[in-house]
Structure formats: C-alpha cells, structure tokens
Coordinates of C-alpha atoms in Angstrom, one line a residue:
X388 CA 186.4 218.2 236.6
X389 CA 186.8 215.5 234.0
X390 CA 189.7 213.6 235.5
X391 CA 188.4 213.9 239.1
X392 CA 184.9 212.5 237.8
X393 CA 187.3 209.7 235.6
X394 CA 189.0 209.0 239.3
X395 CA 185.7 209.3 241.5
X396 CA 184.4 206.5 238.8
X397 CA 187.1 204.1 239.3
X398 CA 186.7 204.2 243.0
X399 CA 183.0 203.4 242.8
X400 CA 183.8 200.3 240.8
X401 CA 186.6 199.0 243.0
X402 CA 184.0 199.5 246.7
X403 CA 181.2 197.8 244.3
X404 CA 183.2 194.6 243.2
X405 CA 184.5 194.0 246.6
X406 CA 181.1 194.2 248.2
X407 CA 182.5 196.0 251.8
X408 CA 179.9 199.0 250.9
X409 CA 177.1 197.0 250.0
X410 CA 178.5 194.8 254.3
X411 CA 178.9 198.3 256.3
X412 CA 176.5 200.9 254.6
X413 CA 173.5 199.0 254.1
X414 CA 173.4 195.4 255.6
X415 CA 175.2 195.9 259.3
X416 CA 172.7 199.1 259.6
X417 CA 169.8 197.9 258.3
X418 CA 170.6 194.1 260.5
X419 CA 171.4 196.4 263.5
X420 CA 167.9 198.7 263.3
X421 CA 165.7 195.3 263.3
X422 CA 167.2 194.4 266.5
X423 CA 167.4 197.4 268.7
X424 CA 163.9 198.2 267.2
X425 CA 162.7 194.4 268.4
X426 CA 164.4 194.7 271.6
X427 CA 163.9 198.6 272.2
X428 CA 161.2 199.5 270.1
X429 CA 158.2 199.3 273.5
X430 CA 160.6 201.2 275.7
X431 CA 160.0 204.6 273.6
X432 CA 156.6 203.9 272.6
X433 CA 153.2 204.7 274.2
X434 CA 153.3 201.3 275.4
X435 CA 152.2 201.0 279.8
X436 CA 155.8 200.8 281.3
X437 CA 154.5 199.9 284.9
X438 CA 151.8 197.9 286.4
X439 CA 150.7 199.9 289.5
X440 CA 148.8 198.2 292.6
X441 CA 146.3 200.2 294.4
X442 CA 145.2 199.3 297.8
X443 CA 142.9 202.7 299.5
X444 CA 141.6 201.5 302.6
X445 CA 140.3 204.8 303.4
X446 CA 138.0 205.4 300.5
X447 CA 137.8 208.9 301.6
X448 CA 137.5 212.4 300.0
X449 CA 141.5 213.0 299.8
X450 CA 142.1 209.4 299.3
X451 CA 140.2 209.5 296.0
X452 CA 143.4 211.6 295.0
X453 CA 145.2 208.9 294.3
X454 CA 143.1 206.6 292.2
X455 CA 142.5 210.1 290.5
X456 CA 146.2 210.3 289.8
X457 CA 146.5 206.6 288.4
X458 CA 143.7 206.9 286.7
X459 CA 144.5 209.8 284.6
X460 CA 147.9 207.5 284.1
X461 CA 146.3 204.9 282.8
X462 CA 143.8 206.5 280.3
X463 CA 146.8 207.9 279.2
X464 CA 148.7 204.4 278.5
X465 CA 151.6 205.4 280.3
X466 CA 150.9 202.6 283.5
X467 CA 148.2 200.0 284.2
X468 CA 146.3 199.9 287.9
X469 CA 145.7 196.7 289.2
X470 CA 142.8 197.5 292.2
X471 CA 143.8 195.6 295.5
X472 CA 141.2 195.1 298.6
X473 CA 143.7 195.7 301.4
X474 CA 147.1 196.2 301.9
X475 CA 147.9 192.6 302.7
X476 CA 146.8 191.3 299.3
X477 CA 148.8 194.3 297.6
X478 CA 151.8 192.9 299.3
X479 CA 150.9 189.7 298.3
X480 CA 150.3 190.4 294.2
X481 CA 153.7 192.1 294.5
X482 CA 155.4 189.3 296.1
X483 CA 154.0 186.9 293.7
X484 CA 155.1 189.0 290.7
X485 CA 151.5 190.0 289.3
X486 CA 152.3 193.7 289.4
X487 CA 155.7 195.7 289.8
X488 CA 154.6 197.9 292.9
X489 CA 151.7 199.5 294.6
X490 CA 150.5 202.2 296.7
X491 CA 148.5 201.6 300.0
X492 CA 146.5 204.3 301.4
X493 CA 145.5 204.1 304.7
X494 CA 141.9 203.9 306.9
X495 CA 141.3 207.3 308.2
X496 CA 143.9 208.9 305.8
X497 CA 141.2 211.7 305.0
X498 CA 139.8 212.5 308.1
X499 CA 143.6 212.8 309.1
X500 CA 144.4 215.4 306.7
X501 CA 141.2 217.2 307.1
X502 CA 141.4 218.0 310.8
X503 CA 145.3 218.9 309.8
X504 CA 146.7 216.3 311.3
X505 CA 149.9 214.2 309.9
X506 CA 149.4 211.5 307.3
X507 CA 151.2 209.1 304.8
X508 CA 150.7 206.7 302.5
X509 CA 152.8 203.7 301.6
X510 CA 154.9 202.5 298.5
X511 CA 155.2 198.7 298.5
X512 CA 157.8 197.8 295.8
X513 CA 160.6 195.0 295.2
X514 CA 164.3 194.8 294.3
X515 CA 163.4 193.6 290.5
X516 CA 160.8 196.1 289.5
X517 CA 162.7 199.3 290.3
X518 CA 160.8 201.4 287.4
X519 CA 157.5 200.6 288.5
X520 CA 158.8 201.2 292.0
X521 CA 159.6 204.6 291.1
X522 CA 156.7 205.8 289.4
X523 CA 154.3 204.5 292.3
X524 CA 156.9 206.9 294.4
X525 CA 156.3 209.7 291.9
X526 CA 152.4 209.2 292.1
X527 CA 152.9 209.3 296.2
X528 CA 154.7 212.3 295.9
X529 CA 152.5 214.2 293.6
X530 CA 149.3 213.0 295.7
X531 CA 151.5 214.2 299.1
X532 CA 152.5 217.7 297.4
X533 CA 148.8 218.3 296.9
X534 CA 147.1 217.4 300.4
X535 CA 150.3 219.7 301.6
X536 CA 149.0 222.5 299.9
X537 CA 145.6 221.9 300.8
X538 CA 146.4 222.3 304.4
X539 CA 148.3 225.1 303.7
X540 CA 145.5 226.3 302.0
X541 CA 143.1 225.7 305.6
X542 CA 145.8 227.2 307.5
X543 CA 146.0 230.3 305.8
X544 CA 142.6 231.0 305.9
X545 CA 142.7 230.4 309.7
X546 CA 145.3 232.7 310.5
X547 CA 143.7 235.4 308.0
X548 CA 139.8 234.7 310.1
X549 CA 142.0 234.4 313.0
X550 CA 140.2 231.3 313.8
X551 CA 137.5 228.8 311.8
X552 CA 134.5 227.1 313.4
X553 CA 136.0 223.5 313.0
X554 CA 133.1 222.0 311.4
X555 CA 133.8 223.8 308.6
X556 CA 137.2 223.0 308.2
X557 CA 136.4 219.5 306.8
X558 CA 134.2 221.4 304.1
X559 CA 136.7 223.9 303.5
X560 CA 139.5 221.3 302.9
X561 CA 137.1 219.6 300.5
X562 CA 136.4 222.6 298.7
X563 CA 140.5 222.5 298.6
X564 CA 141.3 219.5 297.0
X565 CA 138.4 220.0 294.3
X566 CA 139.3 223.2 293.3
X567 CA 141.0 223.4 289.8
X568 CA 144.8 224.5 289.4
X569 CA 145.7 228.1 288.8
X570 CA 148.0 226.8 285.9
X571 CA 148.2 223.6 283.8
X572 CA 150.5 222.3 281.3
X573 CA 149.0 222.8 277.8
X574 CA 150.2 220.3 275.0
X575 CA 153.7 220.4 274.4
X576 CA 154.7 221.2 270.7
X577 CA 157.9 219.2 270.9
X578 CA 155.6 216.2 271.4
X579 CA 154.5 216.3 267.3
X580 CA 158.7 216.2 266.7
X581 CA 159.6 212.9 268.7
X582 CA 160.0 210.1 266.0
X583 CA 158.4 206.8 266.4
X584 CA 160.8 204.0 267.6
X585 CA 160.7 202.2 264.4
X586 CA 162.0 205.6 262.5
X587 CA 164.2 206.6 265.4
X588 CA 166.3 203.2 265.2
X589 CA 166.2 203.4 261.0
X590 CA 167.0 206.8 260.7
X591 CA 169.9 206.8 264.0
X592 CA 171.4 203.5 262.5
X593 CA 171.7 204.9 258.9
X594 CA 173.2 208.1 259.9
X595 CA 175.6 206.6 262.9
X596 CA 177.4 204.5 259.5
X597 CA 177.0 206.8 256.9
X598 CA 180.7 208.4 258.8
X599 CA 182.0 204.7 258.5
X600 CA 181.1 204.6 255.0
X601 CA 182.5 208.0 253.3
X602 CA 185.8 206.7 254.9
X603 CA 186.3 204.9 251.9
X604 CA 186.4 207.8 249.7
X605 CA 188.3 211.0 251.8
X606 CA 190.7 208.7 253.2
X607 CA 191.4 206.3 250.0
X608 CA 194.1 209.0 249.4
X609 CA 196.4 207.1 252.1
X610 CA 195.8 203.8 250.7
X611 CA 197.0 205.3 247.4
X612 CA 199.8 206.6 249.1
X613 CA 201.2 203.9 250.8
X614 CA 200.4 202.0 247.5
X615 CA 202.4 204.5 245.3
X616 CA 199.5 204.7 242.9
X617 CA 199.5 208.3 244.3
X618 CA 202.6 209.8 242.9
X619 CA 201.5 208.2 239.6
X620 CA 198.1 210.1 239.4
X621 CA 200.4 212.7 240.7
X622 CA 202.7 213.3 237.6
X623 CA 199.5 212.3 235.6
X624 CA 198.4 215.2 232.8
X625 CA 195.5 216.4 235.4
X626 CA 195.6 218.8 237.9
X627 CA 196.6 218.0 241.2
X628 CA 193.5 219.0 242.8
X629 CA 191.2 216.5 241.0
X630 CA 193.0 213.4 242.7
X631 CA 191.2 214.8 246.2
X632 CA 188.0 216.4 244.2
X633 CA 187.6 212.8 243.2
X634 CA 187.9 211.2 246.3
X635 CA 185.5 213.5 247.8
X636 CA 183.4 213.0 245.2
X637 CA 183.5 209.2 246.0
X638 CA 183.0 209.8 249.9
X639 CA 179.3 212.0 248.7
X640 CA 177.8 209.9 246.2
X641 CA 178.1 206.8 248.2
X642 CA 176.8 208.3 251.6
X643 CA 174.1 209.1 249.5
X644 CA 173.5 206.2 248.2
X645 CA 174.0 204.3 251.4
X646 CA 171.3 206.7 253.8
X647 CA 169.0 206.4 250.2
X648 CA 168.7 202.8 250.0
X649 CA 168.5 202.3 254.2
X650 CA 165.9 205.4 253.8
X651 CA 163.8 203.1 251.5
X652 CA 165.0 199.8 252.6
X653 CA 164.0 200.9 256.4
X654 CA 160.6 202.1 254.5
X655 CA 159.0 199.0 252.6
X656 CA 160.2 196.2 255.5
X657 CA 160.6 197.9 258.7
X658 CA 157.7 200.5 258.1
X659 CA 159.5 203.5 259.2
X660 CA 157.9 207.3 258.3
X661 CA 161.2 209.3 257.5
X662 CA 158.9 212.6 255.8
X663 CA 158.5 214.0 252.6
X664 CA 161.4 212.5 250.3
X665 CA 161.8 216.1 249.0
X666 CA 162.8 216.9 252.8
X667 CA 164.8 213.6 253.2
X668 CA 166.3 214.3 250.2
X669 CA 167.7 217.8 251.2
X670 CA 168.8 216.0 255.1
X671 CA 170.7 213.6 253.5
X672 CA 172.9 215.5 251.2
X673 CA 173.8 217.7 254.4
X674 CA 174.4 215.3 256.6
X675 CA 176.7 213.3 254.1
X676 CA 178.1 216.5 253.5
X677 CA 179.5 217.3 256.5
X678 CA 180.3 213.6 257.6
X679 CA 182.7 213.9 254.5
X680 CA 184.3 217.1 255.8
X681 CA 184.7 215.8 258.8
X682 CA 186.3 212.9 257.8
X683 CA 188.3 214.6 255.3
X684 CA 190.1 216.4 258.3
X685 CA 190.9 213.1 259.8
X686 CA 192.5 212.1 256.1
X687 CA 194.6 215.7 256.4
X688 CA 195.5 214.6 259.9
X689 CA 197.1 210.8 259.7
X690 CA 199.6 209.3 257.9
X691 CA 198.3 205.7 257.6
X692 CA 195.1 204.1 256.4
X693 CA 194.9 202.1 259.6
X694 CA 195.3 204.8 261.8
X695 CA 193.0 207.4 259.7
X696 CA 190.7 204.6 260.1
X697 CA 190.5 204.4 263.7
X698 CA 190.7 207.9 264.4
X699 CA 187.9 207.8 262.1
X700 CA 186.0 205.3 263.8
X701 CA 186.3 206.8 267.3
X702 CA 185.4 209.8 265.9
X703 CA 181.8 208.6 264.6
X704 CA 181.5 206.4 267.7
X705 CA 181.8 209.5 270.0
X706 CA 179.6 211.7 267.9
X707 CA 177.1 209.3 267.2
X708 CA 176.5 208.3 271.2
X709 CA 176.6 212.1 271.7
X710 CA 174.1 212.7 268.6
X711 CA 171.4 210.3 270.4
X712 CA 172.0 207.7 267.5
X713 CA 171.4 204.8 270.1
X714 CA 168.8 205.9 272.3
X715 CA 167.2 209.6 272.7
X716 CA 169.4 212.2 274.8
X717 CA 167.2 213.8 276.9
X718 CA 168.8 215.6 280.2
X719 CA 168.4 218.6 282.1
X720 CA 172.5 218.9 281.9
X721 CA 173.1 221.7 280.2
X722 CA 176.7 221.0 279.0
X723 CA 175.3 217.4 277.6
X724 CA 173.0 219.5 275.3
X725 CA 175.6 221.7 273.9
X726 CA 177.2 218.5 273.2
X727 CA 174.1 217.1 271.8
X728 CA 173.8 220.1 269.4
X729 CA 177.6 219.8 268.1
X730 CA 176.9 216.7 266.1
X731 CA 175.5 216.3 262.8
X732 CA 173.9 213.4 263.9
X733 CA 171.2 215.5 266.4
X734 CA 170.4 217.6 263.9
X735 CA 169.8 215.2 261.5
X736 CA 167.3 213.4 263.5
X737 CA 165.9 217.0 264.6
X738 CA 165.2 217.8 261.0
X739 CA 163.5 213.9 260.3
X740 CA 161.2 215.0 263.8
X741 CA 160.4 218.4 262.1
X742 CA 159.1 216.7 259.1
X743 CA 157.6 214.4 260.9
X744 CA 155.5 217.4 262.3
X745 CA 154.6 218.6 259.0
X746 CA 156.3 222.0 259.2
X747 CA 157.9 221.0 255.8
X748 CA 160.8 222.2 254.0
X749 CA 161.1 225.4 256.1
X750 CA 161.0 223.7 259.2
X751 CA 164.4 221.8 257.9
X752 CA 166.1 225.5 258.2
X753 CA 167.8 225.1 261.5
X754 CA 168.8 221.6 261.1
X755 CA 170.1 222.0 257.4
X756 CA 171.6 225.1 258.3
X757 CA 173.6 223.3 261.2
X758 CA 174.5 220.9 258.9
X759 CA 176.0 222.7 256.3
X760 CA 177.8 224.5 258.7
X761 CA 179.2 221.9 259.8
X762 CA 180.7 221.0 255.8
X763 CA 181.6 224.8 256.0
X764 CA 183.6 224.7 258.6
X765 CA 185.5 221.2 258.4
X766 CA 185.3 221.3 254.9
X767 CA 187.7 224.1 254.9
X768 CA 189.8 222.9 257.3
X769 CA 190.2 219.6 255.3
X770 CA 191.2 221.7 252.0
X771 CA 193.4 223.2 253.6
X772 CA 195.3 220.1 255.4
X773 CA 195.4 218.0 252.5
X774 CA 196.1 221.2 250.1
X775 CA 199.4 221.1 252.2
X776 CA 199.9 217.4 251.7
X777 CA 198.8 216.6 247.9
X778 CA 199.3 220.0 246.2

C-alpha cells in the first residue's frame, strides 16, 4: 500500500498547485447554492405562495365554507385572504394586480343548496398569476365536494324516511355541513424529513459536484496513458495494482474533502443544518464512495481523457436531475421514483432529512446501506474493467 499511498500523494499535490479542485469542488458549488437559495429559497419554504380574494355575497350557512377553507389556509401560511365587498371590486383588485385570484360566492348560494337546488361559485383569476389561480380552483373544488356530499347526505335520508317535512331540511343540511369528518389526516411523519431550502441547495449542490470532482482521481489513469507516464509506473518495482489503488485513493480523499469543506463552508455563511457531524460524517464517505465507483466504471469504459470526461459529466448531470439535486422530486409517477431511488444522490439527501429528524445514526441505515451498495456493486465492476486494462 506504500507505493499506491506514494502515487495517491503525488496526485494531491499536482490538483492542489493547479487550483482546478479548490474552482469545481468548492467555489462553483458553494457560488451556485447562494444563488438558487436567493432565487429559490421562498418557493420551498413556509412562505404564502398565493394571495387569495374573497368576495361571499351570500354570507350564509354553507357560504361560511369557504372563508372556513381560506382561513384554515392562511393560519397555516400557505396563502393570504384579501376580503372583498362584492364581486365587482374582486374583479377589480385582480385587474389591478393587488391579489393573484379570488373566489366569489354568490347571494342566495346557501339557501340554494339547502332546498337541494343547483349552485356554484366563481373563480376570478388572470393569465399572469396562474398559481394563485389554481389554488383558488382547488379551494372551490374542495368547498363544492363538501356541499355535494351534504346533499347527498339530505337525500339519503329522504329516500330512507321516504319523505322529510321540508322545514327541516334546511336544519338537517346545517346539521350536515357542521358535522365533523369520519376521518382526518393526522401529521405526516415525512414532514420532520424535508430539509429547509437553505440545506436542500447546500447539501444538493455539494453532492451534484462531488461526481465532477473524483474525476480527477479514477480517470487520471487516461491522462497518464496518453502521457506515457503510465507504462513507466508500469515497469516501476511496485505492483501493478497500486497505480489504480492510488488513483482511487485520490478520487476518495478529495470528495471528502470537497463535501467536508462545502459541509462547513455552507454551515458558518449560508446557515444550513446538515445533522450531527458524526452522521454527516458516515453520508459523506458513502456517497464519495460510490461516486468513485461509479466513475471508476466510466474510466474502465473510455479510451480518452476527454471522452471519459464527458461520459462522466453526462453521467452526474443525469443522476443528479434524477437524484432531486436541483429542486425536490416529488410525483405520483411511479417509474420516476424508482428512478429517484437509483441515484446516490436521493439517498444522500434522504439520509441528511433523516438526521434532520433526529432519528440519528440508525436512521442513516437505509440511506447508507443504498449507498454502499451502490460502491459494492460499481465498485466491482470497475476492478474488474480496469483489472483487464492495467494488470
């Protein structure tokens, strides 16, 4: 292990003195978290994301429904409700760009729907607010959904008494609306596992060029092969095997370094939360783990620095839009999440979100398992594709 140690050495020195290393693992990724974190950084926060308009004309039972709905909204922080007299002066606060859309409920809207009767309220948006258009459509809807079922509700029990005394109806639908739901939602545990935008960007940028930077360990064995220093080291008295050991040993120590400094870096200026060190720690080594695998394999693959390179490059682009390094993947697709969970890069953010939730170093199981499965697996592959090539 001497001579690939002697090797890994020299490579160190040669990245340090030309500064690319110091450019590509830690200033572009460090430079390129500030920015999508300035420019990104409300859109996955608890910041409002619409300003919703409210006009109720009707100011009825059922009607209250709706300012129930946005209400709950807003205490939540998801929207704001801006409260409109009528519908003309909804229409014009949205024309005049104070809000991004609003809902206008009707006069006699509850007395409609209590006597069983059709009904509808309205969704007043414009062309350059389609967000906030489509959450006041999604509060409509929900409001809708429930004044369906409460006269579904009236009409069953009609059929059932084979007839209702219609002044009760009206007091029967009320007793509708203001019953409580059979089921609810409790909180959602994966809530506690979503990283703040300022970690998410930190943490997605550092391990999206972590696979740039152990390129220039792995696949430094081209670049000593074009330059013939390769057969030198070749017929040198050390073991062939320590010219690939070293190189690899190169790739690991400065992906560590690179994800350690961003880690703190991102930490002291940016105020990111990655976890416990001990757990970031153990994520790191993984992750840089099986990026240099993987990476390894594109080495035992090409025949040319500049072509390992790009194959390299696409390679880490792919996995990182896949691994939700830009923005979080979230879709009901189920192929897209099988695709999601064959990168390194999800489960590296998966383990930072289960630190995050405090479940500690076994919480880190799946997501460091994954990981070094993942250096396993390519690992082997790339012995044995450059055991064919430099032994």
């Amino acid at each position: 292990m001497g001579a690939a140690w002697r090797i890994a050495r020299k490579d160190l020195t040669l990245r340090l003195r030309d500064r690319s290393a110091f450019i590509l693992g830690i200033g572009v990724p460090l430079i390129l978290a500030f920015i999508f974190n300035f420019i990104f950084g409300g859109a996955f926060s608890g910041e409002s994301i619409a300003v919703i308009g409210i006009a109720n004309e009707d100011g009825g039972e059922v009607s209250q429904g709706v300012e129930d709905i946005l209400g709950f909204l807003a205490d939540d922080g998801v929207i704001e409700v801006v409260t409109a007299p009528d519908e003309a002066a909804l229409e014009e606060m949205i024309e005049g760009d104070e809000i991004g859309a609003g809902i206008s409920v009707p006069n006699g809207l509850s007395e409609a729907v209590l006597a069983g009767q059709a009904a509808e309220v309205e969704v007043i948006g414009q062309p350059d607010s389609p967000t906030a258009e489509a959450v006041a459509r999604g509060i409509a809807d929900s409001f809708a959904a429930g004044v369906a079922d409460t006269q579904r509700g009236v009409a069953a029990l009609t059929a059932i008494q084979g007839g209702l005394d219609p002044a009760v109806i009206p007091e029967l639908g009320q007793a509708l609306a203001a019953a409580p739901p059979v089921a609810s939602i409790g909180e959602v545990a994966a809530a506690d596992r979503v990283l703040d935008p300022t970690t998410f960007f930190a943490a997605s940028m550092a391990v999206f060029f972590v696979f740039f930077m152990v390129q220039f360990g792995v696949t430094g064995l081209l670049d000593e092969e074009r330059e013939g220093t390769l057969t030198r080291l070749q017929i040198a008295p050390i073991p062939r095997w320590a010219v690939v050991v070293g190189k690899t040993i190169t790739s690991i120590l400065l992906g560590v370094a690179s994800l350690t400094v961003l880690w703190l870096a991102t930490t002291f200026l940016m105020g990111a939360d990655w976890g416990p060190p001990a757990g970031v720690l153990v994520l790191i080594v993984a992750v840089v783990l099986a990026a240099t695998s993987i990476i390894g394999v594109v080495a035992g693959l090409t025949r040319t620095p500049e072509a390992a390179g790009n194959v390299g490059s696409i390679i880490a682009v792919a996995l990182g839009m896949l691994g939700g390094t830009f923005f979080p993947v979230g879709s009901n697709n189920r192929l897209l999440e099988l695709l999601t969970s064959a990168t390194p890069h999800a489960w590296f953010l998966r383990g930072l979100g289960a630190l995050k939730a405090g479940e500690g170093l076994g919480g880190l199981v799946p997501a460091v398992g994954a990981l070094l499965a993942f250096g396993v697996v390519m690992g082997v592959a790339a012995a044995v594709l450059l055991r064919r090539r430099y032994a």
